[in-house]
Structure formats: C-alpha cells, structure tokens
C-alpha cells in the first residue's frame, strides 16, 4: 500500500471513529481538510514563485539577504511561508530592502489580511453584529476570527475611507477633483438618521445624535418593468458640522463627476439647516422632499376637507394662497393643539417656500437626458437612510461612539452604492487592517521599509549560541531554552 493510500485510510478511520458523526459533521470536517489542503497548496505556490524569482533575478541589482517568515490571513486560513529579502539601491544611491515576491503579486499591498477575507467581514458586518460576523466568518471560511478582530478590521477600513474622503475634499477645494463622469445635471438628496450614542459622545440630554447622510447621482436607468436604478450614485455620511460635511460631500462628488461640466444641480431634502448648506451657488435649486412634505400635511392637518384643499393648492402651485390659507385655518382653530400644529405647518412651508414646487414644474432649463437615462421625481433618500444606516445601526438596540458609527457608516454607504468589494480591494493597495492578528509582526514590504540599512532586517547568522563551551548553570539552561530554535528577530519586547 502506498503512502498516499495509507494516509487516506488513516484519515477515514479517524473520522469514522468520532462519536456522533453525521452528514453535517462530516461536511464540516471535509471542509476543514479542504481549507488545510488549499492553504498548503498556496504555501507551496508562493514558495516556488519565490524560488523562481531568486534563481532568475539580476544578481547585480538584487543581493540576497536571507529569508523571513510571513503569515497571511486568507479565506482558507493562515498561510505561512518564507520569502527572500533583497538589498537593492534606489536611484539616489541609497540602500533599500524589498521582497521581489511582494512586488510581483502586490502582496505588500495586502498586509496580513487578504482583500477577499476583508470583503467577507465587511459584507457580514453590514447586516450582523460583530459577534455574529466573527461566528459567520469563522464557520464559513478556514480562518478563525474573534469579534474584536472583526471590529478592528472595520475600524481600519473605515479610517482608510476617512483618509480618502479628506483627500477628495481637499482636491475639490483646490478645483483638482479626479471625477471623469460628464453630466449636465446632478441630483442630490440629504437626510439624517438618529442613533443611540454611548460614552463621551452621548448627549447630556437624550441619548441620540444625528448622523448626516447625502447622496448624489445623474439620473435613473430602467432595469425592468417599473424598476429603476440610480446612475453613478455616491453616498456619504458623518457627524461633522454642516460646513465640514458639505466639504466632504463636495469631495465625494468631485471624485466621480467632472463638476466643471455640471450646469444645474437639484438638492432634495427636508429643509434642515445643514441640508440647505448645500446651496453653494445659483446653479443649485432646492426642493422640499415629497415624503416629508406630505407627511407633515397628514400629521398637522386633522380635518380631511382642509387637507384636500392644502393638497390642491400645492398641485396648482399657488404657494402664496396656500400660506394664507394655512394661516387662516390656524387662527380659526379652537383646539390649542390643532392650532399649534397648523401654525407649525405654515411656518415650515414658509421657511421652505422656494422648494414647495417640484423642480420639473418651475420652468428651469433641464437638459435632455442621454439615451437610456430618465430624469424622474426625487425622493430616494429614505431608502438610502434605511439601507445605509437605520437597519443596521438604529433598529438593533445598539449604541455607538461617533468614531465607531462613522467607520461602519462609511462601509454601509459603499455597500448601498454597490461597490463595497471594489472599495476594499482598492484600499488593500495601500494598507489593510492587521491589528487583530495578535502577536504577529508587521509585514516588511517595499512600501513600509526604511531607506537606510541596519534597521532590524533579518541577515544571515554569523555567530554561535551563548554559553557554548562554558559551565552551564540552571539560569543559563533557562536562557538557552528561551532562545533555542528561534531567530534573533523574534526576540523582541512586546
């Protein structure tokens, strides 16, 4: 019997000897074995690639400086392998240390967590708690992760997204936006969601803070009977003050759209002060959100006939008559609560008078939409608030800090836009989270390594173990036990 057959028989006997074995347990066991085999294959592949690069490198440019062990966190589990570090020279003549394998596979861009694994964590956290996410990822992949590890991944991804937002905002401020989508019209919507806060971020009065949300797109595309999707959609969120949030929104818009080509912008919202802060110039036209407008009428006008009159005056675009009518019925109301509600509605409409008429009915010069694109009624923000924050952050009895909610909110916004996976992959080309991998050294890469020699890199050993040829005491035995079979680079203080 061959060695391979012996191993297979041994594996079967081991599984069959387990008590309580059923199909589900067998499925999990085989999945575990499959992940281990896949991880071993990945290790072999990476090792062979590194050997090939070592053999075929330009020895005059890349000097061999020993190997270093690396651990990657992947969908199949931990992949442990050795790769060679090389000494080379920059154009300036200074020494630098790089991994050729990292350069070829862009491993230096992933850190210890692969983009595929980070995407799974981000997808799960958008609908589940951190504990549920850790359980799901650990059971559905070969990689075990704790809820604290999942939390750290999301915080690091969120922080990287925050850095990108700041960069885009600064570029937009300098009129250097990177957007390439050309459109003559831009639709914008904004609303807020109130979520429970904790710790120092919890208000002295009440428990909640408003997280601002804004979306922008350039039209609607039909994807079926009575079904439409927003074209080139971007969504942002945050707890910043009004001006800072507007800068963030403008940065996100300028990162996708060529703002120099935008002739007209329609801003839809509930009339909040921070929302109207988006009226940056004469080309931006405010529209009171239809949902909030109709909701306030239903809430504040109790009498059915009066409500029908209000709706009719609105549909006929008789705004001045509407305000006079609301003022009149509020003065005639006998019930104090009803009078207060009608007065509030009149004041609400007066403060948002310019937005009561839909943008299509104002005589604005609306550009002709491109083929396959429509310009429809606005009012999609409630959907974005629901999917972008409310379902995950408001309705699960959770409380948040502003930092934690902001980081998760950025990921939820990317998911609403349908580009979460693409975003995580692009972030992995800078730095991906690795704090949750406890007691593992940071991966050395060409992007992270210093330009000077002598800063802790692994070099070939040029010495013997201590106390060789000396009298060995109990203390010396203990020291030898600590350092036996260990590299000097592993002996660091933590």
Coordinates of C-alpha atoms in Angstrom, one line a residue, residues 162 164-170 172-173 214 235-238 240-255:
X162 CA -12.0 58.7 6.0
X164 CA -9.7 59.2 1.2
X165 CA -12.7 61.5 2.0
X166 CA -10.3 64.1 3.3
X167 CA -8.1 63.8 0.3
X168 CA -11.0 64.1 -2.1
X169 CA -12.4 67.1 -0.1
X170 CA -9.0 68.9 -0.3
X172 CA -12.3 69.5 -4.6
X173 CA -11.5 72.7 -2.7
X214 CA -26.2 62.6 1.5
X235 CA -23.4 58.2 -0.7
X236 CA -21.6 59.8 2.2
X237 CA -22.3 60.0 5.9
X238 CA -20.9 61.6 9.1
X240 CA -19.4 66.6 11.2
X241 CA -20.7 70.1 11.5
X242 CA -22.6 71.5 8.5
X243 CA -19.7 73.1 6.7
X244 CA -17.3 70.2 7.1
X245 CA -20.0 67.8 5.9
X246 CA -20.6 69.9 2.8
X247 CA -16.9 69.8 2.1
X248 CA -16.9 66.0 2.4
X249 CA -19.9 65.7 0.1
X250 CA -18.4 68.0 -2.5
X251 CA -15.2 66.0 -2.4
X252 CA -17.1 62.8 -3.0
X253 CA -19.0 64.3 -5.9
X254 CA -15.8 65.7 -7.4
X255 CA -14.1 62.3 -7.1

